[in-house]
PDB file of C-alpha atoms in Angstrom:
ATOM      1  CA  UNK A 106     -13.592 -11.557 -11.715  1.00 92.00           C
ATOM      2  CA  UNK A 107     -12.876 -13.344  -8.414  1.00 94.00           C
ATOM      3  CA  UNK A 108     -12.755 -11.414  -5.435  1.00 95.00           C
ATOM      4  CA  UNK A 109     -12.428 -12.441  -1.905  1.00 95.00           C
ATOM      5  CA  UNK A 110     -10.810  -9.523  -0.202  1.00 95.00           C
ATOM      6  CA  UNK A 111     -11.350  -8.477   3.171  1.00 94.00           C
ATOM      7  CA  UNK A 112     -13.092 -12.048   3.912  1.00 94.00           C
ATOM      8  CA  UNK A 113     -11.297 -13.474   6.866  1.00 93.00           C
ATOM      9  CA  UNK A 114     -10.251 -17.110   4.966  1.00 96.00           C
ATOM     10  CA  UNK A 115      -7.175 -18.890   6.071  1.00 96.00           C
ATOM     11  CA  UNK A 116      -5.944 -22.113   4.036  1.00 97.00           C
ATOM     12  CA  UNK A 117      -3.302 -22.435   1.199  1.00 96.00           C
ATOM     13  CA  UNK A 118      -4.652 -20.331  -1.890  1.00 96.00           C
ATOM     14  CA  UNK A 119      -5.939 -23.015  -4.522  1.00 94.00           C
ATOM     15  CA  UNK A 120      -3.592 -24.542  -7.024  1.00 93.00           C
ATOM     16  CA  UNK A 121      -6.848 -24.682  -8.775  1.00 95.00           C
ATOM     17  CA  UNK A 122      -6.538 -21.082  -9.841  1.00 94.00           C
ATOM     18  CA  UNK A 123      -4.179 -21.768 -12.648  1.00 93.00           C
ATOM     19  CA  UNK A 124      -7.077 -23.458 -14.685  1.00 95.00           C
ATOM     20  CA  UNK A 125      -8.732 -20.583 -14.408  1.00 95.00           C
ATOM     21  CA  UNK A 126      -6.921 -19.251 -18.102  1.00 95.00           C
ATOM     22  CA  UNK A 127      -9.273 -16.364 -18.872  1.00 96.00           C
ATOM     23  CA  UNK A 128      -9.688 -14.548 -15.422  1.00 96.00           C
ATOM     24  CA  UNK A 129      -8.792 -11.026 -15.538  1.00 97.00           C
ATOM     25  CA  UNK A 130      -8.593 -10.253 -11.787  1.00 97.00           C
ATOM     26  CA  UNK A 131      -7.669 -12.337  -8.871  1.00 97.00           C
ATOM     27  CA  UNK A 132      -8.355 -10.045  -5.690  1.00 97.00           C
ATOM     28  CA  UNK A 133      -7.555 -12.460  -2.307  1.00 97.00           C
ATOM     29  CA  UNK A 134      -6.052  -9.518  -0.389  1.00 97.00           C
ATOM     30  CA  UNK A 135      -6.533  -8.786   3.569  1.00 96.00           C
ATOM     31  CA  UNK A 136      -7.095 -12.576   4.454  1.00 97.00           C
ATOM     32  CA  UNK A 137      -5.522 -15.453   6.325  1.00 96.00           C
ATOM     33  CA  UNK A 138      -4.028 -17.122   3.538  1.00 97.00           C
ATOM     34  CA  UNK A 139      -0.930 -19.127   3.906  1.00 97.00           C
ATOM     35  CA  UNK A 140       1.531 -21.624   1.911  1.00 97.00           C
ATOM     36  CA  UNK A 141       3.348 -21.479  -1.238  1.00 97.00           C
ATOM     37  CA  UNK A 142       2.093 -19.152  -3.845  1.00 97.00           C
ATOM     38  CA  UNK A 143       0.497 -21.268  -6.676  1.00 96.00           C
ATOM     39  CA  UNK A 144       1.901 -21.099 -10.993  1.00 96.00           C
ATOM     40  CA  UNK A 145      -0.793 -18.649 -12.626  1.00 97.00           C
ATOM     41  CA  UNK A 146       1.602 -18.700 -15.409  1.00 96.00           C
ATOM     42  CA  UNK A 147      -1.303 -20.005 -17.790  1.00 96.00           C
ATOM     43  CA  UNK A 148      -3.396 -17.390 -16.495  1.00 97.00           C
ATOM     44  CA  UNK A 149      -2.291 -15.123 -20.036  1.00 97.00           C
ATOM     45  CA  UNK A 150      -5.418 -12.626 -19.506  1.00 97.00           C
ATOM     46  CA  UNK A 151      -4.928 -11.904 -15.844  1.00 97.00           C
ATOM     47  CA  UNK A 152      -4.554  -8.112 -15.457  1.00 97.00           C
ATOM     48  CA  UNK A 153      -5.323  -7.099 -11.715  1.00 98.00           C
ATOM     49  CA  UNK A 154      -3.217  -9.276  -8.891  1.00 98.00           C
ATOM     50  CA  UNK A 155      -3.995  -8.313  -5.221  1.00 98.00           C
ATOM     51  CA  UNK A 156      -2.698 -10.251  -2.588  1.00 98.00           C
ATOM     52  CA  UNK A 157      -1.198  -8.538  -0.245  1.00 97.00           C
ATOM     53  CA  UNK A 158      -1.625  -8.410   3.584  1.00 97.00           C
ATOM     54  CA  UNK A 159      -2.229 -11.829   4.077  1.00 96.00           C
ATOM     55  CA  UNK A 160       0.683 -12.219   6.124  1.00 93.00           C
ATOM     56  CA  UNK A 161       1.997 -16.484   5.196  1.00 95.00           C
ATOM     57  CA  UNK A 162       2.077 -16.625   1.341  1.00 97.00           C
ATOM     58  CA  UNK A 163       5.120 -18.454   0.989  1.00 97.00           C
ATOM     59  CA  UNK A 164       7.262 -19.353  -2.273  1.00 96.00           C
ATOM     60  CA  UNK A 165       8.634 -17.964  -5.938  1.00 96.00           C
ATOM     61  CA  UNK A 166       6.146 -15.691  -7.681  1.00 97.00           C
ATOM     62  CA  UNK A 167       8.774 -16.228 -10.708  1.00 96.00           C
ATOM     63  CA  UNK A 168       5.659 -17.030 -13.037  1.00 95.00           C
ATOM     64  CA  UNK A 169       4.540 -13.773 -12.592  1.00 97.00           C
ATOM     65  CA  UNK A 170       6.996 -12.067 -15.122  1.00 96.00           C
ATOM     66  CA  UNK A 171       5.570 -14.404 -18.169  1.00 96.00           C
ATOM     67  CA  UNK A 172       1.905 -12.341 -17.661  1.00 97.00           C
ATOM     68  CA  UNK A 173       2.196  -9.612 -20.276  1.00 96.00           C
ATOM     69  CA  UNK A 174      -1.251  -8.329 -19.741  1.00 97.00           C
ATOM     70  CA  UNK A 175      -0.828  -7.773 -15.732  1.00 97.00           C
ATOM     71  CA  UNK A 176      -0.774  -3.932 -14.825  1.00 97.00           C
ATOM     72  CA  UNK A 177      -1.294  -4.259 -11.540  1.00 97.00           C
ATOM     73  CA  UNK A 178       0.634  -6.416  -9.335  1.00 98.00           C
ATOM     74  CA  UNK A 179       0.344  -6.067  -4.569  1.00 98.00           C
ATOM     75  CA  UNK A 180       2.265  -9.099  -2.812  1.00 97.00           C
ATOM     76  CA  UNK A 181       3.046  -6.266   0.055  1.00 96.00           C
ATOM     77  CA  UNK A 182       3.534  -8.553   3.342  1.00 96.00           C
ATOM     78  CA  UNK A 183       3.892 -11.692   3.168  1.00 96.00           C
ATOM     79  CA  UNK A 184       6.595 -13.991   2.939  1.00 95.00           C
ATOM     80  CA  UNK A 185       7.592 -14.715  -0.978  1.00 96.00           C
ATOM     81  CA  UNK A 186      11.307 -15.840  -1.335  1.00 95.00           C
ATOM     82  CA  UNK A 187      13.110 -16.008  -4.549  1.00 95.00           C
ATOM     83  CA  UNK A 188      13.634 -13.545  -7.448  1.00 94.00           C
ATOM     84  CA  UNK A 189      11.817 -10.374  -7.732  1.00 96.00           C
ATOM     85  CA  UNK A 190      10.805 -10.775 -11.485  1.00 96.00           C
ATOM     86  CA  UNK A 191      12.414  -8.299 -13.492  1.00 96.00           C
ATOM     87  CA  UNK A 192       9.262  -7.611 -15.915  1.00 97.00           C
ATOM     88  CA  UNK A 193       7.400  -6.947 -12.961  1.00 97.00           C
ATOM     89  CA  UNK A 194       9.586  -3.744 -12.277  1.00 96.00           C
ATOM     90  CA  UNK A 195       8.176  -2.143 -15.118  1.00 96.00           C
ATOM     91  CA  UNK A 196       4.573  -1.650 -13.790  1.00 97.00           C
ATOM     92  CA  UNK A 197       6.506   1.136 -10.886  1.00 96.00           C
ATOM     93  CA  UNK A 198       4.087   2.040  -8.273  1.00 96.00           C
ATOM     94  CA  UNK A 199       1.771  -0.408  -9.896  1.00 97.00           C
ATOM     95  CA  UNK A 200       3.561  -2.825  -8.297  1.00 97.00           C
ATOM     96  CA  UNK A 201       4.516  -3.446  -4.772  1.00 97.00           C
ATOM     97  CA  UNK A 202       5.889  -6.124  -2.890  1.00 97.00           C
ATOM     98  CA  UNK A 203       7.570  -5.281   0.232  1.00 94.00           C
ATOM     99  CA  UNK A 204       8.319  -7.331   2.976  1.00 94.00           C
ATOM    100  CA  UNK A 205       8.999 -10.250   1.942  1.00 95.00           C
ATOM    101  CA  UNK A 206      12.057 -12.027   0.987  1.00 94.00           C
ATOM    102  CA  UNK A 207      13.393 -11.738  -1.805  1.00 95.00           C
ATOM    103  CA  UNK A 208      16.956 -12.650  -3.442  1.00 94.00           C
ATOM    104  CA  UNK A 209      19.716 -10.339  -3.515  1.00 90.00           C
ATOM    105  CA  UNK A 210      19.836  -8.275  -5.602  1.00 92.00           C
ATOM    106  CA  UNK A 211      17.087  -6.973  -6.441  1.00 92.00           C
ATOM    107  CA  UNK A 212      16.308  -6.561 -10.104  1.00 94.00           C
ATOM    108  CA  UNK A 213      16.639  -2.493 -10.248  1.00 93.00           C
ATOM    109  CA  UNK A 214      16.427  -0.589  -6.527  1.00 90.00           C
ATOM    110  CA  UNK A 215      12.980   0.381  -5.494  1.00 91.00           C
ATOM    111  CA  UNK A 216      11.493  -2.040  -7.916  1.00 95.00           C
ATOM    112  CA  UNK A 217       8.345  -2.916  -6.501  1.00 96.00           C
ATOM    113  CA  UNK A 218       8.577  -0.609  -3.457  1.00 95.00           C
ATOM    114  CA  UNK A 219      10.902  -2.954  -2.625  1.00 94.00           C
ATOM    115  CA  UNK A 220      13.587  -1.051  -0.613  1.00 89.00           C
ATOM    116  CA  UNK A 221      15.541  -4.228   1.496  1.00 86.00           C
ATOM    117  CA  UNK A 222      16.034  -7.692  -0.028  1.00 85.00           C
ATOM    118  CA  UNK A 223      16.929 -11.045   1.526  1.00 78.00           C
ATOM    119  CA  UNK A 224      14.978 -12.164   5.236  1.00 68.00           C
ATOM    120  CA  UNK A 225      13.524  -9.257   6.192  1.00 60.00           C
ATOM    121  CA  UNK A 226      10.656  -9.169   9.308  1.00 58.00           C
ATOM    122  CA  UNK A 227       7.182  -8.820   8.883  1.00 52.00           C
ATOM    123  CA  UNK A 228       5.260  -7.261  11.489  1.00 56.00           C
ATOM    124  CA  UNK A 229       2.382  -8.879  13.706  1.00 55.00           C
ATOM    125  CA  UNK A 230      -1.223  -7.067  11.634  1.00 51.00           C
ATOM    126  CA  UNK A 231      -2.404  -7.192  15.126  1.00 50.00           C
ATOM    127  CA  UNK A 232       1.385  -5.353  15.933  1.00 44.00           C
ATOM    128  CA  UNK A 233       2.804  -1.998  14.901  1.00 40.00           C
ATOM    129  CA  UNK A 234       1.260  -1.629  11.005  1.00 44.00           C
ATOM    130  CA  UNK A 235      -1.901  -0.834  10.370  1.00 45.00           C
ATOM    131  CA  UNK A 236      -4.450  -2.439   7.545  1.00 46.00           C
ATOM    132  CA  UNK A 237      -4.457  -0.267   4.643  1.00 46.00           C
ATOM    133  CA  UNK A 238      -7.126   2.092   4.727  1.00 45.00           C
ATOM    134  CA  UNK A 239     -10.106   1.636   2.417  1.00 41.00           C
ATOM    135  CA  UNK A 240      -9.210   3.549  -0.287  1.00 38.00           C
ATOM    136  CA  UNK A 241      -6.512   1.147  -1.463  1.00 51.00           C
ATOM    137  CA  UNK A 242      -8.918  -0.648  -2.929  1.00 54.00           C
ATOM    138  CA  UNK A 243     -10.457   2.585  -5.270  1.00 54.00           C
ATOM    139  CA  UNK A 244      -7.670   0.269  -8.348  1.00 58.00           C
ATOM    140  CA  UNK A 245     -10.385  -2.124  -7.637  1.00 54.00           C
ATOM    141  CA  UNK A 246     -13.363   0.005  -7.563  1.00 51.00           C
ATOM    142  CA  UNK A 247     -13.148   0.510 -11.204  1.00 53.00           C
ATOM    143  CA  UNK A 248     -12.552  -3.308 -12.538  1.00 57.00           C
ATOM    144  CA  UNK A 249     -15.493  -4.235 -14.343  1.00 53.00           C
ATOM    145  CA  UNK A 250     -14.501  -7.738 -15.379  1.00 59.00           C
ATOM    146  CA  UNK A 251     -16.676  -9.077 -18.621  1.00 51.00           C
ATOM    147  CA  UNK A 252     -17.652 -12.727 -19.206  1.00 46.00           C
ATOM    148  CA  UNK A 253     -16.383 -13.806 -22.470  1.00 43.00           C
TER     149      UNK A 253
END
């Protein structure tokens, strides 16, 4: 696992994440990352991906639809665009991608908690929306990654 959530980091997410092919959990939530979302299509063992509440991660997440082991994805409050992969809809409430700029039409109504497509104004993290409570990390607390 790679965990740097709540670390006040900024800059772009490293493209070198794509080389961590045995990675099972990637947690980079509640930082200040910006720039393009890296292509993670080679991370076929990835089960948990949390990159929500960064505010500035851009680009497409099409490659996430190819990750068959993915069980939880959180990408709320960024600037993602393009198509929302239909495969993520099958995750139900384990997928959250609201407050991004996904193309219309959505794969299905309410897919990944997305209620609106197209450009959505994203509130400042210091503005109207408070950061999520610590209990939002409860799913990450039970994750144990074992080296192979």
